[in-house]
mmCIF file of C-alpha atoms in Angstrom:
data_model
loop_
_atom_site.group_PDB
_atom_site.id
_atom_site.type_symbol
_atom_site.label_atom_id
_atom_site.label_comp_id
_atom_site.label_asym_id
_atom_site.label_seq_id
_atom_site.Cartn_x
_atom_site.Cartn_y
_atom_site.Cartn_z
ATOM 1 C CA MET A 1 2.354 -12.141 -10.418
ATOM 2 C CA SER A 2 4.023 -15.429 -9.556
ATOM 3 C CA ASP A 3 1.794 -18.664 -10.028
ATOM 4 C CA ALA A 4 0.661 -20.351 -6.787
ATOM 5 C CA THR A 5 1.856 -23.788 -7.973
ATOM 6 C CA PRO A 6 4.135 -25.347 -5.212
ATOM 7 C CA HIS A 7 7.496 -26.895 -5.864
ATOM 8 C CA PRO A 8 8.075 -30.360 -4.648
ATOM 9 C CA PRO A 9 9.614 -30.386 -1.123
ATOM 10 C CA GLU A 10 13.384 -30.593 -0.759
ATOM 11 C CA SER A 11 15.461 -30.933 2.156
ATOM 12 C CA PRO A 12 16.520 -27.473 3.601
ATOM 13 C CA GLY A 13 19.600 -25.979 2.570
ATOM 14 C CA PRO A 14 22.566 -25.026 4.766
ATOM 15 C CA HIS A 15 20.928 -21.470 5.088
ATOM 16 C CA HIS A 16 17.700 -22.819 6.172
ATOM 17 C CA SER A 17 16.150 -24.801 9.011
ATOM 18 C CA GLU A 18 13.082 -26.994 9.231
ATOM 19 C CA ASP A 19 11.111 -26.058 12.577
ATOM 20 C CA ALA A 20 7.851 -27.512 14.036
ATOM 21 C CA LEU A 21 4.893 -25.442 15.065
ATOM 22 C CA LEU A 22 1.690 -26.729 16.962
ATOM 23 C CA GLY A 23 3.586 -29.719 18.509
ATOM 24 C CA GLY A 24 4.846 -30.789 15.157
ATOM 25 C CA ARG A 25 1.575 -30.645 13.183
ATOM 26 C CA VAL A 26 3.104 -27.987 11.088
ATOM 27 C CA ARG A 27 6.627 -28.089 9.567
ATOM 28 C CA LEU A 28 8.131 -24.913 8.450
ATOM 29 C CA VAL A 29 11.232 -24.431 6.503
ATOM 30 C CA GLN A 30 12.731 -20.823 7.251
ATOM 31 C CA PRO A 31 15.921 -18.986 6.934
ATOM 32 C CA ARG A 32 18.324 -19.614 9.871
ATOM 33 C CA HIS A 33 19.190 -15.957 10.193
ATOM 34 C CA GLY A 34 16.857 -12.700 9.736
ATOM 35 C CA TYR A 35 13.223 -12.738 10.392
ATOM 36 C CA ARG A 36 12.028 -16.177 11.869
ATOM 37 C CA ALA A 37 8.506 -16.924 12.710
ATOM 38 C CA ALA A 38 7.808 -17.117 16.471
ATOM 39 C CA VAL A 39 4.702 -17.194 18.525
ATOM 40 C CA ASP A 40 2.826 -14.119 16.919
ATOM 41 C CA PRO A 41 1.729 -15.931 13.753
ATOM 42 C CA VAL A 42 0.671 -19.157 15.657
ATOM 43 C CA LEU A 43 -1.413 -16.883 18.018
ATOM 44 C CA LEU A 44 -3.002 -15.143 14.927
ATOM 45 C CA ALA A 45 -4.105 -18.524 13.585
ATOM 46 C CA ALA A 46 -5.508 -19.525 16.769
ATOM 47 C CA ALA A 47 -7.532 -16.331 17.130
ATOM 48 C CA THR A 48 -8.838 -16.524 13.437
ATOM 49 C CA ASP A 49 -12.308 -18.217 14.210
ATOM 50 C CA ALA A 50 -12.534 -19.865 10.604
ATOM 51 C CA ARG A 51 -14.725 -22.783 9.735
ATOM 52 C CA THR A 52 -14.670 -25.467 7.162
ATOM 53 C CA GLY A 53 -15.293 -24.215 3.660
ATOM 54 C CA ASP A 54 -14.257 -20.621 4.585
ATOM 55 C CA ARG A 55 -12.088 -18.527 2.315
ATOM 56 C CA VAL A 56 -9.272 -16.851 4.239
ATOM 57 C CA LEU A 57 -6.833 -14.246 3.046
ATOM 58 C CA ASP A 58 -3.536 -14.073 4.962
ATOM 59 C CA ILE A 59 -1.904 -10.751 4.146
ATOM 60 C CA GLY A 60 1.938 -10.611 4.461
ATOM 61 C CA THR A 61 2.223 -14.501 4.826
ATOM 62 C CA GLY A 62 6.039 -14.666 5.033
ATOM 63 C CA THR A 63 7.075 -18.388 5.077
ATOM 64 C CA GLY A 64 3.433 -19.269 5.657
ATOM 65 C CA ALA A 65 3.328 -20.107 9.455
ATOM 66 C CA ALA A 66 -0.030 -18.497 10.318
ATOM 67 C CA ALA A 67 -1.708 -19.754 7.070
ATOM 68 C CA LEU A 68 -0.470 -23.461 7.862
ATOM 69 C CA CYS A 69 -1.447 -23.393 11.342
ATOM 70 C CA LEU A 70 -4.708 -22.413 10.391
ATOM 71 C CA ALA A 71 -5.094 -25.173 7.817
ATOM 72 C CA ALA A 72 -3.836 -27.464 10.368
ATOM 73 C CA ARG A 73 -6.552 -26.565 12.984
ATOM 74 C CA VAL A 74 -9.485 -26.455 10.550
ATOM 75 C CA PRO A 75 -10.008 -29.122 8.198
ATOM 76 C CA GLY A 76 -11.495 -27.792 4.778
ATOM 77 C CA VAL A 77 -10.449 -24.016 5.293
ATOM 78 C CA ARG A 78 -8.950 -22.610 2.046
ATOM 79 C CA VAL A 79 -6.368 -19.882 2.595
ATOM 80 C CA THR A 80 -4.971 -17.513 0.162
ATOM 81 C CA ALA A 81 -1.694 -16.117 1.052
ATOM 82 C CA LEU A 82 -0.078 -12.897 -0.256
ATOM 83 C CA GLU A 83 3.529 -12.191 0.128
ATOM 84 C CA LYS A 84 5.606 -9.118 -1.193
ATOM 85 C CA GLU A 85 8.891 -10.777 -1.372
ATOM 86 C CA PRO A 86 9.018 -13.388 -4.281
ATOM 87 C CA GLU A 87 11.576 -15.535 -2.740
ATOM 88 C CA VAL A 88 9.726 -15.697 0.470
ATOM 89 C CA ALA A 89 6.648 -16.554 -1.213
ATOM 90 C CA GLU A 90 8.392 -19.359 -3.110
ATOM 91 C CA LEU A 91 9.416 -20.622 0.441
ATOM 92 C CA ALA A 92 5.790 -20.437 1.728
ATOM 93 C CA ARG A 93 4.720 -22.563 -1.373
ATOM 94 C CA HIS A 94 7.358 -25.041 -0.529
ATOM 95 C CA ASN A 95 5.966 -25.258 2.995
ATOM 96 C CA ALA A 96 2.456 -25.718 1.781
ATOM 97 C CA ALA A 97 3.628 -28.769 -0.279
ATOM 98 C CA LEU A 98 5.791 -29.915 2.628
ATOM 99 C CA ASN A 99 2.488 -29.999 4.854
ATOM 100 C CA GLY A 100 0.420 -31.762 2.225
ATOM 101 C CA VAL A 101 -1.896 -28.676 1.816
ATOM 102 C CA PRO A 102 -1.012 -27.128 -1.503
ATOM 103 C CA GLY A 103 -4.618 -27.276 -2.639
ATOM 104 C CA ARG A 104 -5.790 -25.356 0.392
ATOM 105 C CA VAL A 105 -3.075 -23.034 0.936
ATOM 106 C CA MET A 106 -2.346 -20.875 -2.346
ATOM 107 C CA VAL A 107 0.503 -18.595 -2.268
ATOM 108 C CA TYR A 108 0.822 -15.460 -4.375
ATOM 109 C CA ALA A 109 3.798 -13.010 -4.709
ATOM 110 C CA GLY A 110 2.417 -9.559 -4.796
ATOM 111 C CA ASP A 111 2.085 -5.960 -3.052
ATOM 112 C CA LEU A 112 -0.965 -5.165 -1.210
ATOM 113 C CA LEU A 113 -0.804 -1.635 -2.742
ATOM 114 C CA ARG A 114 -0.751 -3.408 -6.183
ATOM 115 C CA PRO A 115 -2.439 -6.436 -5.676
ATOM 116 C CA PRO A 116 -2.530 -9.635 -8.111
ATOM 117 C CA PRO A 117 -5.790 -9.527 -10.129
ATOM 118 C CA ILE A 118 -6.909 -12.997 -8.854
ATOM 119 C CA LEU A 119 -7.422 -11.307 -5.355
ATOM 120 C CA ALA A 120 -11.129 -10.294 -6.116
ATOM 121 C CA PRO A 121 -12.527 -7.613 -3.656
ATOM 122 C CA GLY A 122 -15.260 -8.877 -1.404
ATOM 123 C CA SER A 123 -14.368 -12.434 -1.997
ATOM 124 C CA PHE A 124 -12.959 -13.637 1.385
ATOM 125 C CA ASP A 125 -14.914 -14.725 4.434
ATOM 126 C CA ARG A 126 -12.056 -13.633 6.783
ATOM 127 C CA VAL A 127 -8.777 -11.833 6.630
ATOM 128 C CA MET A 128 -6.012 -12.307 8.875
ATOM 129 C CA MET A 129 -2.753 -10.453 9.097
ATOM 130 C CA ASN A 130 0.524 -9.648 11.009
ATOM 131 C CA PRO A 131 1.699 -6.159 9.517
ATOM 132 C CA PRO A 132 5.120 -4.697 10.435
ATOM 133 C CA TYR A 133 5.164 -3.539 14.042
ATOM 134 C CA LEU A 134 7.264 -0.396 13.732
ATOM 135 C CA ARG A 135 6.284 2.861 11.907
ATOM 136 C CA ALA A 136 8.682 3.888 9.259
ATOM 137 C CA ASP A 137 9.267 7.220 10.857
ATOM 138 C CA ALA A 138 10.054 5.781 14.157
ATOM 139 C CA ALA A 139 12.564 2.979 13.647
ATOM 140 C CA THR A 140 15.676 2.161 11.776
ATOM 141 C CA ALA A 141 15.270 -0.783 9.541
ATOM 142 C CA PRO A 142 17.347 -3.743 10.541
ATOM 143 C CA PRO A 143 19.919 -5.330 7.962
ATOM 144 C CA GLY A 144 18.343 -7.585 5.313
ATOM 145 C CA ALA A 145 15.462 -6.591 2.971
ATOM 146 C CA TRP A 146 12.968 -9.193 4.376
ATOM 147 C CA LYS A 147 13.807 -8.839 7.972
ATOM 148 C CA ALA A 148 13.334 -5.112 7.385
ATOM 149 C CA ALA A 149 10.162 -5.576 5.409
ATOM 150 C CA ALA A 150 8.685 -7.791 8.374
ATOM 151 C CA ASN A 151 9.518 -5.435 11.117
ATOM 152 C CA VAL A 152 9.297 -1.747 9.817
ATOM 153 C CA GLU A 153 6.687 -0.320 7.618
ATOM 154 C CA GLY A 154 7.543 0.381 4.238
ATOM 155 C CA GLU A 155 5.488 2.094 1.320
ATOM 156 C CA ALA A 156 2.342 0.376 2.649
ATOM 157 C CA ARG A 157 1.491 1.839 6.139
ATOM 158 C CA LEU A 158 -0.720 0.309 8.573
ATOM 159 C CA ALA A 159 -3.670 2.240 7.359
ATOM 160 C CA ASP A 160 -3.133 0.760 4.090
ATOM 161 C CA TRP A 161 -3.268 -2.917 5.413
ATOM 162 C CA ILE A 162 -6.536 -2.242 7.067
ATOM 163 C CA ALA A 163 -7.836 -0.575 4.139
ATOM 164 C CA PHE A 164 -6.878 -3.539 1.857
ATOM 165 C CA ALA A 165 -8.500 -5.947 4.453
ATOM 166 C CA ALA A 166 -11.686 -4.026 4.294
ATOM 167 C CA ALA A 167 -11.795 -4.187 0.471
ATOM 168 C CA MET A 168 -10.963 -7.833 0.364
ATOM 169 C CA VAL A 169 -13.390 -9.183 2.931
ATOM 170 C CA ARG A 170 -16.901 -9.690 2.207
ATOM 171 C CA ALA A 171 -19.786 -7.772 3.882
ATOM 172 C CA ARG A 172 -20.274 -8.917 7.426
ATOM 173 C CA GLY A 173 -16.810 -10.910 7.030
ATOM 174 C CA HIS A 174 -14.265 -10.905 9.761
ATOM 175 C CA LEU A 175 -10.697 -9.401 10.224
ATOM 176 C CA THR A 176 -8.166 -10.700 12.628
ATOM 177 C CA LEU A 177 -4.734 -9.186 13.387
ATOM 178 C CA VAL A 178 -1.868 -9.192 15.759
ATOM 179 C CA HIS A 179 0.088 -6.019 16.358
ATOM 180 C CA ARG A 180 2.146 -4.360 19.221
ATOM 181 C CA ALA A 181 0.021 -3.229 22.157
ATOM 182 C CA ASP A 182 1.109 0.299 22.164
ATOM 183 C CA ARG A 183 -0.348 0.986 18.815
ATOM 184 C CA VAL A 184 -3.984 -0.034 19.728
ATOM 185 C CA ASP A 185 -5.230 3.499 19.639
ATOM 186 C CA GLU A 186 -4.149 3.766 16.095
ATOM 187 C CA ILE A 187 -5.731 0.464 15.177
ATOM 188 C CA LEU A 188 -9.033 1.515 16.691
ATOM 189 C CA ALA A 189 -8.848 4.858 14.784
ATOM 190 C CA LEU A 190 -8.255 3.121 11.516
ATOM 191 C CA LEU A 191 -10.965 0.382 12.055
ATOM 192 C CA HIS A 192 -13.619 3.019 12.517
ATOM 193 C CA GLY A 193 -16.180 3.234 9.940
ATOM 194 C CA ARG A 194 -15.061 0.020 8.416
ATOM 195 C CA PHE A 195 -15.254 -2.575 11.118
ATOM 196 C CA GLY A 196 -17.086 -2.991 14.407
ATOM 197 C CA GLY A 197 -17.893 -5.238 17.060
ATOM 198 C CA THR A 198 -14.128 -5.165 17.919
ATOM 199 C CA VAL A 199 -12.650 -7.464 20.441
ATOM 200 C CA LEU A 200 -9.112 -6.593 21.902
ATOM 201 C CA PHE A 201 -7.388 -9.619 23.311
ATOM 202 C CA PRO A 202 -4.050 -8.666 25.261
ATOM 203 C CA VAL A 203 -1.068 -10.995 25.326
ATOM 204 C CA TRP A 204 0.957 -10.658 28.425
ATOM 205 C CA PRO A 205 4.711 -11.963 28.601
ATOM 206 C CA LYS A 206 4.047 -12.713 32.396
ATOM 207 C CA ALA A 207 1.504 -12.131 34.986
ATOM 208 C CA GLY A 208 1.763 -8.526 36.284
ATOM 209 C CA GLU A 209 3.612 -7.110 33.142
ATOM 210 C CA ASP A 210 2.277 -4.812 30.500
ATOM 211 C CA ALA A 211 0.922 -6.506 27.672
ATOM 212 C CA ARG A 212 3.346 -6.388 24.522
ATOM 213 C CA ARG A 213 0.904 -7.884 21.837
ATOM 214 C CA ILE A 214 -2.708 -7.559 21.266
ATOM 215 C CA LEU A 215 -5.005 -9.600 19.036
ATOM 216 C CA VAL A 216 -7.841 -7.754 17.486
ATOM 217 C CA ALA A 217 -10.985 -9.367 15.864
ATOM 218 C CA CYS A 218 -13.648 -7.375 14.244
ATOM 219 C CA GLN A 219 -16.561 -7.614 11.631
ATOM 220 C CA ARG A 220 -17.007 -5.651 8.488
ATOM 221 C CA GLY A 221 -19.814 -3.444 8.849
ATOM 222 C CA GLY A 222 -20.405 -4.653 12.509
ATOM 223 C CA ARG A 223 -21.902 -2.681 15.128
ATOM 224 C CA GLY A 224 -21.621 -2.546 19.037
ATOM 225 C CA PRO A 225 -18.799 -1.122 21.332
ATOM 226 C CA ALA A 226 -15.491 -2.643 21.489
ATOM 227 C CA ARG A 227 -14.908 -5.477 24.112
ATOM 228 C CA LEU A 228 -11.725 -6.059 26.085
ATOM 229 C CA ALA A 229 -11.080 -9.839 26.572
ATOM 230 C CA PRO A 230 -9.269 -11.581 29.382
ATOM 231 C CA GLY A 231 -6.529 -12.060 27.206
ATOM 232 C CA LEU A 232 -3.505 -14.808 27.576
ATOM 233 C CA VAL A 233 -0.538 -14.957 29.765
ATOM 234 C CA LEU A 234 2.522 -16.648 27.833
ATOM 235 C CA HIS A 235 4.941 -17.351 30.576
ATOM 236 C CA GLU A 236 5.198 -18.522 34.031
ATOM 237 C CA PRO A 237 7.675 -16.747 36.432
ATOM 238 C CA ASP A 238 10.340 -19.273 35.535
ATOM 239 C CA GLY A 239 10.160 -18.518 31.803
ATOM 240 C CA SER A 240 8.197 -21.600 30.648
ATOM 241 C CA PHE A 241 4.785 -21.455 29.011
ATOM 242 C CA THR A 242 1.759 -21.376 30.743
ATOM 243 C CA ALA A 243 -0.773 -24.184 30.668
ATOM 244 C CA GLN A 244 -3.104 -22.172 28.607
ATOM 245 C CA ALA A 245 -0.159 -20.862 26.216
ATOM 246 C CA GLU A 246 0.969 -24.557 25.865
ATOM 247 C CA ALA A 247 -2.728 -25.681 24.915
ATOM 248 C CA VAL A 248 -2.709 -23.041 22.149
ATOM 249 C CA LEU A 249 0.920 -23.089 20.831
ATOM 250 C CA ARG A 250 1.489 -26.876 21.256
ATOM 251 C CA ASP A 251 -1.933 -28.529 21.107
ATOM 252 C CA ALA A 252 -3.785 -26.363 18.479
ATOM 253 C CA LEU A 253 -6.234 -25.109 20.895
ATOM 254 C CA ALA A 254 -8.278 -22.172 19.394
ATOM 255 C CA LEU A 255 -8.462 -18.696 21.145
ATOM 256 C CA ARG A 256 -12.042 -17.784 21.587
ATOM 257 C CA LEU A 257 -12.220 -14.024 21.485
#
């Protein structure tokens, strides 16, 4: 396990860029090429209904986009972020320091199949995660180890991600995840028996188009039928963001699932 102590911020090197999320509330250094955080982690953070004092686990944090967006929106929330790739975890630590929240966003390098001992089961109020979207047996991994790990399942499959979330969250705690809409049936099957009170929140690229992403919120040990929420349309016909999407992506408005 790598320690979670952040290194002092430095200027991005030639292979990295510094980008802004939430209208500049979050600064994010990330590689210029390969996997780059976009809309999905911002939506994930917006849909995670955390409160001041909550302990949140962000599984597969990458460079820390979702963790930092949540910390920016909810003062006093404490985020523990887990990232498998050590060099990416180091970049997430850098970003936590860059944003002035190293005491509230603690990043650990580790594999969810062999988690660091510091991650005690049942110790988190909420878990959020953005698992790889593609099944290992249904996709060709893109070049680059990190981009491949971010997009295509490796040794840990979706079932492992959900089982790990169930183990880490406290009884009656909450899980929020973002995934491809065409895997919703698999997600619901994996949640059954562990989580309930599930809310499905579709994200449409434009009005009248099929949803490509789905946000899912549920409760450990919760009961009640699944509910389909109104969802969010991202773009106007001309490609610009809708007013509702702008409020979430630029103005840090929470998504109420």
